[in-house]
Amino acid sequence: MIISKLSSKLFFVCLGLFLALFRVYLIPYTTFKALSFMILLVYLFLFGHNKKVLYHSRYALLLAGIIFFTTVYASRNLVGLFNGSLYGLQFFVVFLFTNHMVYKYGIRQCIKNYLQCSLLLTALMDISVLLNMDLDPSHYQNLITYLFGNKFMVAYLHMITLGFLGAYWYIEKNKISLNHKIGYIVYGIFSIFMSGYAKCSTGVIGNFVVLILVIMPLNIKIKDFFRKPGNMFIILLIGNAMLLGGGLILEIPGVKYLIVNILHEDLTLTGRFWIYGQLRDVISSNLWFGHGYNSDTMTKLIGYGNAQNGILQYVLDCGVIGVFIFLLNWFHCLKTAKNTGHIVWPIYGLIYAFIISSLVEVSFKIPFLMALSLLLSIGVSTTEYKSNINMEIREKHSMG
């Protein structure tokens, strides 16, 4: 009963974080930003005292700092100061709180509560999609806005839920049982369906990638290859180079067939190559520090949209320095998680899904950071917090 009460309390604490990070479109944007800022400040005050947790979140703090600086530097007004503070808090508190959860309550409890929260938000989002709720009559960027965002957020919520669910089962059983695998496949197919229903081709591919990488019986050597930081960054680099360097990736017959015959998209990727062509001058005008995080630079230039690429968006928003720190934090998370074994393989699958999505969308935002924060925290837990994890395992066996 005590554990149940604790789990319930932690669920609501985690839910508070999720609601501060995922915009609720039922309330005005300015109201949401004010509430989010206050909630994140409270979380920073409550969970920012542990020196170990702060130390292991140091690169996230550096990333939050550059997000704050570039936003303030680009705007140089009070609105920019507030926005920079809010975005910096969002980036840092994700890592701080996840580290705190794993440090104090263990891996299993953290992933369980994150899974519960993502399931709840995903279910509410799906209801809003199926009811065809449109909470933004202006149709900003020609997209329908549901409870927590547009079609891309529908996809990303399903992707992180698939990743968290797979990770929770891996930790519980060290492998997914047959019954779990069947249920997981069913939910994965539903996630793909919901992405398609929301008309998000990127989400269809992203959810498919998570599903396949989690259920496929991959050899340990193959998993080790994909878990290595260097290999992951090489894949990220090759993917971007092949797409941005003349669209070479689209010349691959299988990719071309997927885009044209299955996703029913055109080979210009809905005008993305034209957008990429416009970015050179925009980026070069503020090469080092960018135009500020979450800026509307592309909207002002062409009337809608963004950089349509995860890495390019960071260059546009935060400059070369911001991208370097973003990749540095990412590398730190991967390096720290290298000794976690394969219990967190579903989180790696989730990250690869975001990498693929990022080639044509701005996918490296809060959902992606949540995946990175879990890798970092679980990696730290295998060394720094080992006594805590061993205690968690003993308690679990004593209850069983």
mmCIF file with all atom_site columns, N, CA and C in Angstrom, residues 162-187:
data_model
loop_
_atom_site.group_PDB
_atom_site.id
_atom_site.type_symbol
_atom_site.label_atom_id
_atom_site.label_alt_id
_atom_site.label_comp_id
_atom_site.label_asym_id
_atom_site.label_entity_id
_atom_site.label_seq_id
_atom_site.pdbx_PDB_ins_code
_atom_site.Cartn_x
_atom_site.Cartn_y
_atom_site.Cartn_z
_atom_site.occupancy
_atom_site.B_iso_or_equiv
_atom_site.pdbx_formal_charge
_atom_site.auth_seq_id
_atom_site.auth_comp_id
_atom_site.auth_asym_id
_atom_site.auth_atom_id
_atom_site.pdbx_PDB_model_num
ATOM 1  N N  . LEU A 1 162 ? 5.753  4.253   -27.158 1.00 0.00 ? 162 LEU A N  1
ATOM 2  C CA . LEU A 1 162 ? 6.282  2.968   -27.621 1.00 0.00 ? 162 LEU A CA 1
ATOM 3  C C  . LEU A 1 162 ? 7.663  2.697   -27.025 1.00 0.00 ? 162 LEU A C  1
ATOM 4  N N  . GLY A 1 163 ? 8.509  3.737   -26.991 1.00 0.00 ? 163 GLY A N  1
ATOM 5  C CA . GLY A 1 163 ? 9.851  3.588   -26.429 1.00 0.00 ? 163 GLY A CA 1
ATOM 6  C C  . GLY A 1 163 ? 9.825  3.318   -24.939 1.00 0.00 ? 163 GLY A C  1
ATOM 7  N N  . PHE A 1 164 ? 9.035  4.087   -24.185 1.00 0.00 ? 164 PHE A N  1
ATOM 8  C CA . PHE A 1 164 ? 8.941  3.900   -22.738 1.00 0.00 ? 164 PHE A CA 1
ATOM 9  C C  . PHE A 1 164 ? 8.344  2.536   -22.390 1.00 0.00 ? 164 PHE A C  1
ATOM 10 N N  . LEU A 1 165 ? 7.327  2.123   -23.157 1.00 0.00 ? 165 LEU A N  1
ATOM 11 C CA . LEU A 1 165 ? 6.686  0.836   -22.909 1.00 0.00 ? 165 LEU A CA 1
ATOM 12 C C  . LEU A 1 165 ? 7.658  -0.312  -23.141 1.00 0.00 ? 165 LEU A C  1
ATOM 13 N N  . GLY A 1 166 ? 8.402  -0.242  -24.234 1.00 0.00 ? 166 GLY A N  1
ATOM 14 C CA . GLY A 1 166 ? 9.405  -1.268  -24.495 1.00 0.00 ? 166 GLY A CA 1
ATOM 15 C C  . GLY A 1 166 ? 10.475 -1.296  -23.420 1.00 0.00 ? 166 GLY A C  1
ATOM 16 N N  . ALA A 1 167 ? 10.932 -0.115  -22.985 1.00 0.00 ? 167 ALA A N  1
ATOM 17 C CA . ALA A 1 167 ? 11.967 -0.039  -21.949 1.00 0.00 ? 167 ALA A CA 1
ATOM 18 C C  . ALA A 1 167 ? 11.464 -0.600  -20.622 1.00 0.00 ? 167 ALA A C  1
ATOM 19 N N  . TYR A 1 168 ? 10.224 -0.312  -20.283 1.00 0.00 ? 168 TYR A N  1
ATOM 20 C CA . TYR A 1 168 ? 9.666  -0.807  -19.019 1.00 0.00 ? 168 TYR A CA 1
ATOM 21 C C  . TYR A 1 168 ? 9.587  -2.330  -19.026 1.00 0.00 ? 168 TYR A C  1
ATOM 22 N N  . TRP A 1 169 ? 9.164  -2.916  -20.121 1.00 0.00 ? 169 TRP A N  1
ATOM 23 C CA . TRP A 1 169 ? 9.091  -4.367  -20.208 1.00 0.00 ? 169 TRP A CA 1
ATOM 24 C C  . TRP A 1 169 ? 10.479 -5.001  -20.215 1.00 0.00 ? 169 TRP A C  1
ATOM 25 N N  . TYR A 1 170 ? 11.438 -4.364  -20.861 1.00 0.00 ? 170 TYR A N  1
ATOM 26 C CA . TYR A 1 170 ? 12.808 -4.884  -20.846 1.00 0.00 ? 170 TYR A CA 1
ATOM 27 C C  . TYR A 1 170 ? 13.349 -4.917  -19.418 1.00 0.00 ? 170 TYR A C  1
ATOM 28 N N  . ILE A 1 171 ? 13.068 -3.876  -18.652 1.00 0.00 ? 171 ILE A N  1
ATOM 29 C CA . ILE A 1 171 ? 13.564 -3.802  -17.277 1.00 0.00 ? 171 ILE A CA 1
ATOM 30 C C  . ILE A 1 171 ? 12.833 -4.792  -16.380 1.00 0.00 ? 171 ILE A C  1
ATOM 31 N N  . GLU A 1 172 ? 11.547 -4.957  -16.593 1.00 0.00 ? 172 GLU A N  1
ATOM 32 C CA . GLU A 1 172 ? 10.748 -5.871  -15.776 1.00 0.00 ? 172 GLU A CA 1
ATOM 33 C C  . GLU A 1 172 ? 11.118 -7.336  -16.029 1.00 0.00 ? 172 GLU A C  1
ATOM 34 N N  . LYS A 1 173 ? 11.288 -7.685  -17.279 1.00 0.00 ? 173 LYS A N  1
ATOM 35 C CA . LYS A 1 173 ? 11.487 -9.092  -17.631 1.00 0.00 ? 173 LYS A CA 1
ATOM 36 C C  . LYS A 1 173 ? 12.869 -9.369  -18.225 1.00 0.00 ? 173 LYS A C  1
ATOM 37 N N  . ASN A 1 174 ? 13.599 -8.313  -18.482 1.00 0.00 ? 174 ASN A N  1
ATOM 38 C CA . ASN A 1 174 ? 14.880 -8.364  -19.198 1.00 0.00 ? 174 ASN A CA 1
ATOM 39 C C  . ASN A 1 174 ? 14.689 -8.788  -20.652 1.00 0.00 ? 174 ASN A C  1
ATOM 40 N N  . LYS A 1 175 ? 13.473 -9.124  -21.000 1.00 0.00 ? 175 LYS A N  1
ATOM 41 C CA . LYS A 1 175 ? 13.097 -9.369  -22.395 1.00 0.00 ? 175 LYS A CA 1
ATOM 42 C C  . LYS A 1 175 ? 11.573 -9.325  -22.466 1.00 0.00 ? 175 LYS A C  1
ATOM 43 N N  . ILE A 1 176 ? 11.051 -9.112  -23.645 1.00 0.00 ? 176 ILE A N  1
ATOM 44 C CA . ILE A 1 176 ? 9.605  -9.038  -23.806 1.00 0.00 ? 176 ILE A CA 1
ATOM 45 C C  . ILE A 1 176 ? 9.061  -10.442 -24.039 1.00 0.00 ? 176 ILE A C  1
ATOM 46 N N  . SER A 1 177 ? 8.092  -10.875 -23.217 1.00 0.00 ? 177 SER A N  1
ATOM 47 C CA . SER A 1 177 ? 7.479  -12.188 -23.375 1.00 0.00 ? 177 SER A CA 1
ATOM 48 C C  . SER A 1 177 ? 6.615  -12.207 -24.630 1.00 0.00 ? 177 SER A C  1
ATOM 49 N N  . LEU A 1 178 ? 6.137  -13.387 -25.001 1.00 0.00 ? 178 LEU A N  1
ATOM 50 C CA . LEU A 1 178 ? 5.334  -13.522 -26.211 1.00 0.00 ? 178 LEU A CA 1
ATOM 51 C C  . LEU A 1 178 ? 4.047  -12.701 -26.120 1.00 0.00 ? 178 LEU A C  1
ATOM 52 N N  . ASN A 1 179 ? 3.371  -12.792 -24.983 1.00 0.00 ? 179 ASN A N  1
ATOM 53 C CA . ASN A 1 179 ? 2.131  -12.031 -24.804 1.00 0.00 ? 179 ASN A CA 1
ATOM 54 C C  . ASN A 1 179 ? 2.386  -10.530 -24.858 1.00 0.00 ? 179 ASN A C  1
ATOM 55 N N  . HIS A 1 180 ? 3.469  -10.112 -24.223 1.00 0.00 ? 180 HIS A N  1
ATOM 56 C CA . HIS A 1 180 ? 3.834  -8.698  -24.256 1.00 0.00 ? 180 HIS A CA 1
ATOM 57 C C  . HIS A 1 180 ? 4.166  -8.261  -25.677 1.00 0.00 ? 180 HIS A C  1
ATOM 58 N N  . LYS A 1 181 ? 4.866  -9.139  -26.402 1.00 0.00 ? 181 LYS A N  1
ATOM 59 C CA . LYS A 1 181 ? 5.260  -8.793  -27.765 1.00 0.00 ? 181 LYS A CA 1
ATOM 60 C C  . LYS A 1 181 ? 4.035  -8.627  -28.660 1.00 0.00 ? 181 LYS A C  1
ATOM 61 N N  . ILE A 1 182 ? 3.051  -9.513  -28.490 1.00 0.00 ? 182 ILE A N  1
ATOM 62 C CA . ILE A 1 182 ? 1.820  -9.398  -29.277 1.00 0.00 ? 182 ILE A CA 1
ATOM 63 C C  . ILE A 1 182 ? 1.112  -8.086  -28.958 1.00 0.00 ? 182 ILE A C  1
ATOM 64 N N  . GLY A 1 183 ? 0.989  -7.783  -27.649 1.00 0.00 ? 183 GLY A N  1
ATOM 65 C CA . GLY A 1 183 ? 0.357  -6.525  -27.246 1.00 0.00 ? 183 GLY A CA 1
ATOM 66 C C  . GLY A 1 183 ? 1.121  -5.319  -27.745 1.00 0.00 ? 183 GLY A C  1
ATOM 67 N N  . TYR A 1 184 ? 2.450  -5.429  -27.717 1.00 0.00 ? 184 TYR A N  1
ATOM 68 C CA . TYR A 1 184 ? 3.294  -4.331  -28.175 1.00 0.00 ? 184 TYR A CA 1
ATOM 69 C C  . TYR A 1 184 ? 3.118  -4.102  -29.672 1.00 0.00 ? 184 TYR A C  1
ATOM 70 N N  . ILE A 1 185 ? 3.048  -5.191  -30.427 1.00 0.00 ? 185 ILE A N  1
ATOM 71 C CA . ILE A 1 185 ? 2.848  -5.080  -31.878 1.00 0.00 ? 185 ILE A CA 1
ATOM 72 C C  . ILE A 1 185 ? 1.505  -4.436  -32.182 1.00 0.00 ? 185 ILE A C  1
ATOM 73 N N  . VAL A 1 186 ? 0.480  -4.845  -31.440 1.00 0.00 ? 186 VAL A N  1
ATOM 74 C CA . VAL A 1 186 ? -0.858 -4.272  -31.642 1.00 0.00 ? 186 VAL A CA 1
ATOM 75 C C  . VAL A 1 186 ? -0.841 -2.770  -31.375 1.00 0.00 ? 186 VAL A C  1
ATOM 76 N N  . TYR A 1 187 ? -0.200 -2.384  -30.262 1.00 0.00 ? 187 TYR A N  1
ATOM 77 C CA . TYR A 1 187 ? -0.133 -0.946  -29.957 1.00 0.00 ? 187 TYR A CA 1
ATOM 78 C C  . TYR A 1 187 ? 0.721  -0.203  -30.993 1.00 0.00 ? 187 TYR A C  1
#
